[in-house]
Amino acid sequence: MKPLHLDLGHLPPSINTLYIAFSSGIDSVALLHLLQKYRSDYSFVLWHINHGLQPNAEDMEIFAAKMARQYADEYRVDHLSLDPSTGNLEAK
């Protein structure tokens, strides 16, 4: 199995802040971990969207805030009010 590799060398030099969409899932945690080697080159804004659709949505938000305190320079959270009974949530 090959290890994951992340290379940000193709980004323009004018980019100095990375916004990280953080769901609190394992893929988001892995990405945040891989990005740590770029801490001296970029500031990180960890951005969590609380959709409020899962029973553990608040726990996911709390976990995102904890990860942000450890691994990011800034934390942003937005809350959505979605009604799953009104149709296709992806389209909204």
Short mmCIF file of N, CA, C and O in Angstrom, two decimals:
data_model
loop_
_atom_site.label_atom_id
_atom_site.label_comp_id
_atom_site.label_asym_id
_atom_site.label_seq_id
_atom_site.Cartn_x
_atom_site.Cartn_y
_atom_site.Cartn_z
N MET A 1 0.84 -1.17 0.00
CA MET A 1 0.00 0.00 0.00
C MET A 1 0.89 1.25 0.00
O MET A 1 1.79 1.38 0.80
N LYS A 2 0.61 2.17 -0.92
CA LYS A 2 1.37 3.41 -0.98
C LYS A 2 0.85 4.41 0.04
O LYS A 2 -0.36 4.53 0.23
N PRO A 3 1.74 5.13 0.70
CA PRO A 3 1.28 6.16 1.65
C PRO A 3 0.65 7.34 0.89
O PRO A 3 0.98 7.59 -0.27
N LEU A 4 -0.23 8.02 1.55
CA LEU A 4 -0.83 9.22 0.96
C LEU A 4 0.23 10.30 0.81
O LEU A 4 1.09 10.47 1.67
N HIS A 5 0.15 11.04 -0.27
CA HIS A 5 1.09 12.12 -0.52
C HIS A 5 0.29 13.35 -0.93
O HIS A 5 -0.63 13.26 -1.73
N LEU A 6 0.65 14.47 -0.38
CA LEU A 6 -0.02 15.72 -0.68
C LEU A 6 1.03 16.74 -1.07
O LEU A 6 1.98 16.97 -0.33
N ASP A 7 0.87 17.35 -2.24
CA ASP A 7 1.84 18.34 -2.72
C ASP A 7 1.10 19.61 -3.10
O ASP A 7 0.26 19.61 -4.00
N LEU A 8 1.39 20.68 -2.41
CA LEU A 8 0.74 21.96 -2.68
C LEU A 8 1.63 22.89 -3.50
O LEU A 8 1.33 24.06 -3.66
N GLY A 9 2.70 22.36 -4.05
CA GLY A 9 3.65 23.17 -4.80
C GLY A 9 3.08 23.83 -6.04
O GLY A 9 3.65 24.78 -6.55
N HIS A 10 1.97 23.34 -6.53
CA HIS A 10 1.36 23.92 -7.73
C HIS A 10 0.51 25.16 -7.44
O HIS A 10 0.07 25.83 -8.36
N LEU A 11 0.28 25.47 -6.19
CA LEU A 11 -0.52 26.65 -5.85
C LEU A 11 0.26 27.93 -6.12
O LEU A 11 1.48 27.98 -5.90
N PRO A 12 -0.41 28.98 -6.57
CA PRO A 12 0.28 30.25 -6.80
C PRO A 12 0.89 30.78 -5.50
O PRO A 12 0.33 30.60 -4.43
N PRO A 13 2.02 31.46 -5.61
CA PRO A 13 2.68 32.00 -4.41
C PRO A 13 1.83 33.02 -3.64
O PRO A 13 2.06 33.25 -2.46
N SER A 14 0.86 33.61 -4.30
CA SER A 14 0.01 34.60 -3.63
C SER A 14 -0.98 33.96 -2.65
O SER A 14 -1.57 34.65 -1.81
N ILE A 15 -1.17 32.66 -2.73
CA ILE A 15 -2.07 31.95 -1.81
C ILE A 15 -1.34 31.74 -0.49
O ILE A 15 -0.29 31.12 -0.45
N ASN A 16 -1.90 32.27 0.58
CA ASN A 16 -1.26 32.08 1.89
C ASN A 16 -2.22 31.55 2.95
O ASN A 16 -1.82 31.31 4.08
N THR A 17 -3.49 31.38 2.59
CA THR A 17 -4.48 30.83 3.51
C THR A 17 -5.22 29.69 2.82
O THR A 17 -5.64 29.83 1.68
N LEU A 18 -5.35 28.57 3.53
CA LEU A 18 -6.11 27.44 3.02
C LEU A 18 -7.36 27.24 3.87
O LEU A 18 -7.28 27.19 5.10
N TYR A 19 -8.49 27.17 3.23
CA TYR A 19 -9.75 26.87 3.89
C TYR A 19 -9.97 25.37 3.78
O TYR A 19 -10.01 24.83 2.68
N ILE A 20 -10.12 24.72 4.91
CA ILE A 20 -10.26 23.27 4.95
C ILE A 20 -11.70 22.93 5.32
O ILE A 20 -12.16 23.22 6.43
N ALA A 21 -12.42 22.33 4.38
CA ALA A 21 -13.77 21.86 4.66
C ALA A 21 -13.64 20.64 5.56
O ALA A 21 -13.05 19.64 5.18
N PHE A 22 -14.16 20.74 6.76
CA PHE A 22 -13.94 19.73 7.78
C PHE A 22 -15.26 19.17 8.28
O PHE A 22 -16.01 19.83 8.99
N SER A 23 -15.55 17.92 7.90
CA SER A 23 -16.80 17.28 8.29
C SER A 23 -16.74 16.61 9.65
O SER A 23 -17.77 16.24 10.20
N SER A 24 -15.56 16.41 10.18
CA SER A 24 -15.27 15.64 11.39
C SER A 24 -15.13 14.16 11.12
O SER A 24 -14.94 13.38 12.03
N GLY A 25 -15.21 13.77 9.85
CA GLY A 25 -15.02 12.38 9.47
C GLY A 25 -13.54 12.04 9.33
O GLY A 25 -12.67 12.91 9.36
N ILE A 26 -13.27 10.76 9.15
CA ILE A 26 -11.89 10.29 9.08
C ILE A 26 -11.14 10.89 7.90
O ILE A 26 -9.94 11.17 8.00
N ASP A 27 -11.82 11.13 6.78
CA ASP A 27 -11.14 11.72 5.64
C ASP A 27 -10.69 13.15 5.93
O ASP A 27 -9.60 13.57 5.55
N SER A 28 -11.53 13.91 6.63
CA SER A 28 -11.16 15.28 7.01
C SER A 28 -10.00 15.29 8.00
O SER A 28 -9.11 16.14 7.91
N VAL A 29 -10.02 14.37 8.93
CA VAL A 29 -8.93 14.27 9.91
C VAL A 29 -7.63 13.91 9.22
O VAL A 29 -6.58 14.49 9.49
N ALA A 30 -7.68 12.97 8.26
CA ALA A 30 -6.48 12.57 7.52
C ALA A 30 -5.94 13.75 6.72
O ALA A 30 -4.72 14.00 6.71
N LEU A 31 -6.81 14.51 6.06
CA LEU A 31 -6.36 15.68 5.31
C LEU A 31 -5.71 16.71 6.22
O LEU A 31 -4.63 17.23 5.90
N LEU A 32 -6.33 16.98 7.34
CA LEU A 32 -5.76 17.94 8.29
C LEU A 32 -4.39 17.49 8.77
O LEU A 32 -3.46 18.29 8.88
N HIS A 33 -4.25 16.21 9.02
CA HIS A 33 -2.96 15.66 9.43
C HIS A 33 -1.91 15.84 8.33
O HIS A 33 -0.79 16.27 8.60
N LEU A 34 -2.26 15.53 7.10
CA LEU A 34 -1.32 15.67 5.98
C LEU A 34 -0.91 17.13 5.75
O LEU A 34 0.22 17.41 5.36
N LEU A 35 -1.83 18.04 6.00
CA LEU A 35 -1.54 19.45 5.77
C LEU A 35 -0.58 20.05 6.79
O LEU A 35 -0.02 21.12 6.57
N GLN A 36 -0.37 19.40 7.90
CA GLN A 36 0.45 19.96 8.97
C GLN A 36 1.88 20.25 8.52
O GLN A 36 2.51 21.17 9.04
N LYS A 37 2.38 19.53 7.53
CA LYS A 37 3.73 19.82 7.08
C LYS A 37 3.83 21.16 6.35
O LYS A 37 4.92 21.64 6.09
N TYR A 38 2.70 21.78 6.06
CA TYR A 38 2.68 23.08 5.38
C TYR A 38 2.36 24.23 6.33
O TYR A 38 2.10 25.34 5.90
N ARG A 39 2.39 23.99 7.64
CA ARG A 39 2.03 25.02 8.62
C ARG A 39 2.90 26.27 8.50
O ARG A 39 2.45 27.37 8.77
N SER A 40 4.14 26.11 8.11
CA SER A 40 5.01 27.29 8.00
C SER A 40 4.76 28.07 6.71
O SER A 40 5.17 29.22 6.60
N ASP A 41 4.04 27.48 5.76
CA ASP A 41 3.78 28.15 4.48
C ASP A 41 2.39 28.77 4.37
O ASP A 41 2.19 29.69 3.57
N TYR A 42 1.45 28.25 5.12
CA TYR A 42 0.05 28.68 4.99
C TYR A 42 -0.58 28.81 6.37
O TYR A 42 -0.21 28.13 7.31
N SER A 43 -1.58 29.67 6.44
CA SER A 43 -2.45 29.65 7.62
C SER A 43 -3.68 28.82 7.23
O SER A 43 -4.07 28.77 6.07
N PHE A 44 -4.24 28.14 8.22
CA PHE A 44 -5.36 27.25 7.97
C PHE A 44 -6.63 27.76 8.64
O PHE A 44 -6.61 28.14 9.81
N VAL A 45 -7.71 27.76 7.88
CA VAL A 45 -9.03 28.04 8.42
C VAL A 45 -9.82 26.73 8.31
O VAL A 45 -10.07 26.24 7.22
N LEU A 46 -10.13 26.16 9.45
CA LEU A 46 -10.91 24.93 9.48
C LEU A 46 -12.38 25.33 9.48
O LEU A 46 -12.81 26.10 10.34
N TRP A 47 -13.13 24.85 8.48
CA TRP A 47 -14.51 25.29 8.28
C TRP A 47 -15.44 24.09 8.38
O TRP A 47 -15.36 23.16 7.58
N HIS A 48 -16.30 24.13 9.37
CA HIS A 48 -17.25 23.04 9.60
C HIS A 48 -18.66 23.54 9.30
O HIS A 48 -19.04 24.64 9.72
N ILE A 49 -19.43 22.73 8.59
CA ILE A 49 -20.84 23.02 8.35
C ILE A 49 -21.66 22.03 9.18
O ILE A 49 -21.56 20.83 8.99
N ASN A 50 -22.44 22.55 10.09
CA ASN A 50 -23.33 21.70 10.89
C ASN A 50 -24.68 21.68 10.18
O ASN A 50 -25.43 22.64 10.23
N HIS A 51 -24.94 20.57 9.49
CA HIS A 51 -26.19 20.43 8.75
C HIS A 51 -27.38 20.14 9.67
O HIS A 51 -28.52 20.32 9.27
N GLY A 52 -27.09 19.67 10.88
CA GLY A 52 -28.15 19.37 11.83
C GLY A 52 -29.01 18.18 11.44
O GLY A 52 -30.12 18.04 11.93
N LEU A 53 -28.51 17.33 10.57
CA LEU A 53 -29.31 16.21 10.08
C LEU A 53 -29.04 14.90 10.79
O LEU A 53 -29.84 13.98 10.70
N GLN A 54 -27.92 14.80 11.46
CA GLN A 54 -27.56 13.56 12.14
C GLN A 54 -27.72 13.74 13.64
O GLN A 54 -27.50 14.83 14.17
N PRO A 55 -28.05 12.66 14.34
CA PRO A 55 -28.20 12.77 15.80
C PRO A 55 -26.92 13.25 16.50
O PRO A 55 -27.00 13.90 17.53
N ASN A 56 -25.77 12.98 15.91
CA ASN A 56 -24.51 13.38 16.53
C ASN A 56 -23.93 14.67 15.94
O ASN A 56 -22.74 14.94 16.07
N ALA A 57 -24.75 15.49 15.31
CA ALA A 57 -24.28 16.71 14.66
C ALA A 57 -23.57 17.65 15.64
O ALA A 57 -22.53 18.24 15.30
N GLU A 58 -24.09 17.78 16.85
CA GLU A 58 -23.46 18.66 17.84
C GLU A 58 -22.10 18.10 18.27
O GLU A 58 -21.14 18.86 18.45
N ASP A 59 -22.02 16.79 18.44
CA ASP A 59 -20.74 16.16 18.79
C ASP A 59 -19.71 16.37 17.68
O ASP A 59 -18.53 16.59 17.96
N MET A 60 -20.16 16.29 16.43
CA MET A 60 -19.25 16.51 15.30
C MET A 60 -18.73 17.94 15.31
O MET A 60 -17.56 18.19 15.04
N GLU A 61 -19.59 18.89 15.63
CA GLU A 61 -19.18 20.29 15.72
C GLU A 61 -18.17 20.50 16.85
O GLU A 61 -17.17 21.21 16.69
N ILE A 62 -18.42 19.89 17.99
CA ILE A 62 -17.51 19.99 19.13
C ILE A 62 -16.14 19.40 18.77
O ILE A 62 -15.10 19.98 19.08
N PHE A 63 -16.15 18.27 18.08
CA PHE A 63 -14.90 17.64 17.65
C PHE A 63 -14.16 18.55 16.66
O PHE A 63 -12.94 18.71 16.75
N ALA A 64 -14.88 19.16 15.72
CA ALA A 64 -14.27 20.07 14.76
C ALA A 64 -13.60 21.24 15.47
O ALA A 64 -12.48 21.64 15.14
N ALA A 65 -14.27 21.80 16.46
CA ALA A 65 -13.70 22.92 17.21
C ALA A 65 -12.44 22.49 17.95
O ALA A 65 -11.45 23.23 17.99
N LYS A 66 -12.46 21.30 18.52
CA LYS A 66 -11.28 20.78 19.22
C LYS A 66 -10.11 20.61 18.25
O LYS A 66 -8.98 21.00 18.56
N MET A 67 -10.38 20.05 17.08
CA MET A 67 -9.32 19.87 16.08
C MET A 67 -8.78 21.22 15.61
O MET A 67 -7.58 21.38 15.40
N ALA A 68 -9.67 22.19 15.48
CA ALA A 68 -9.25 23.52 15.05
C ALA A 68 -8.31 24.15 16.06
O ALA A 68 -7.31 24.78 15.70
N ARG A 69 -8.62 24.00 17.35
CA ARG A 69 -7.74 24.56 18.39
C ARG A 69 -6.35 23.95 18.32
O ARG A 69 -5.36 24.62 18.60
N GLN A 70 -6.27 22.70 17.94
CA GLN A 70 -4.98 22.01 17.88
C GLN A 70 -4.23 22.24 16.57
O GLN A 70 -3.01 22.31 16.58
N TYR A 71 -4.96 22.32 15.45
CA TYR A 71 -4.30 22.22 14.15
C TYR A 71 -4.56 23.36 13.17
O TYR A 71 -4.04 23.35 12.07
N ALA A 72 -5.36 24.34 13.55
CA ALA A 72 -5.68 25.41 12.61
C ALA A 72 -5.45 26.76 13.26
O ALA A 72 -5.34 26.88 14.47
N ASP A 73 -5.39 27.78 12.42
CA ASP A 73 -5.21 29.14 12.91
C ASP A 73 -6.54 29.82 13.19
O ASP A 73 -6.61 30.76 13.97
N GLU A 74 -7.57 29.33 12.54
CA GLU A 74 -8.89 29.94 12.69
C GLU A 74 -9.94 28.84 12.52
O GLU A 74 -9.72 27.86 11.82
N TYR A 75 -11.07 29.04 13.15
CA TYR A 75 -12.18 28.09 13.06
C TYR A 75 -13.43 28.83 12.63
O TYR A 75 -13.74 29.91 13.14
N ARG A 76 -14.13 28.25 11.69
CA ARG A 76 -15.39 28.82 11.24
C ARG A 76 -16.43 27.70 11.25
O ARG A 76 -16.17 26.58 10.82
N VAL A 77 -17.61 28.00 11.74
CA VAL A 77 -18.71 27.03 11.73
C VAL A 77 -19.96 27.74 11.22
O VAL A 77 -20.20 28.90 11.56
N ASP A 78 -20.68 27.07 10.36
CA ASP A 78 -21.96 27.56 9.88
C ASP A 78 -23.02 26.51 10.16
O ASP A 78 -22.74 25.30 10.11
N HIS A 79 -24.21 26.97 10.48
CA HIS A 79 -25.33 26.06 10.77
C HIS A 79 -26.37 26.20 9.67
O HIS A 79 -26.72 27.32 9.28
N LEU A 80 -26.86 25.07 9.21
CA LEU A 80 -27.91 25.05 8.21
C LEU A 80 -29.19 24.54 8.84
O LEU A 80 -29.16 23.71 9.75
N SER A 81 -30.29 25.04 8.36
CA SER A 81 -31.60 24.56 8.80
C SER A 81 -32.24 23.86 7.61
O SER A 81 -32.85 24.51 6.76
N LEU A 82 -32.05 22.58 7.54
CA LEU A 82 -32.58 21.80 6.43
C LEU A 82 -33.70 20.90 6.93
O LEU A 82 -33.62 20.33 8.01
N ASP A 83 -34.72 20.78 6.13
CA ASP A 83 -35.83 19.88 6.45
C ASP A 83 -35.75 18.71 5.48
O ASP A 83 -36.05 18.86 4.29
N PRO A 84 -35.32 17.55 5.96
CA PRO A 84 -35.15 16.40 5.06
C PRO A 84 -36.44 15.93 4.42
O PRO A 84 -36.42 15.22 3.42
N SER A 85 -37.59 16.36 4.92
CA SER A 85 -38.86 15.92 4.34
C SER A 85 -39.25 16.72 3.10
O SER A 85 -40.25 16.41 2.45
N THR A 86 -38.48 17.76 2.77
CA THR A 86 -38.87 18.64 1.64
C THR A 86 -38.22 18.25 0.33
O THR A 86 -38.33 18.98 -0.63
N GLY A 87 -37.53 17.13 0.28
CA GLY A 87 -36.99 16.68 -1.01
C GLY A 87 -35.49 16.52 -1.00
O GLY A 87 -34.89 16.26 0.04
N ASN A 88 -34.90 16.70 -2.14
CA ASN A 88 -33.49 16.43 -2.37
C ASN A 88 -32.60 17.43 -1.64
O ASN A 88 -32.47 18.59 -2.05
N LEU A 89 -31.96 16.99 -0.57
CA LEU A 89 -31.09 17.87 0.22
C LEU A 89 -29.83 18.26 -0.55
O LEU A 89 -29.31 19.35 -0.38
N GLU A 90 -29.32 17.35 -1.37
CA GLU A 90 -28.11 17.65 -2.16
C GLU A 90 -28.36 18.82 -3.10
O GLU A 90 -27.50 19.66 -3.30
N ALA A 91 -29.52 18.87 -3.68
CA ALA A 91 -29.85 19.95 -4.62
C ALA A 91 -29.96 21.30 -3.91
O ALA A 91 -29.68 22.33 -4.49
N LYS A 92 -30.36 21.26 -2.64
CA LYS A 92 -30.50 22.51 -1.88
C LYS A 92 -29.16 23.01 -1.44
O LYS A 92 -28.93 24.14 -1.22
#
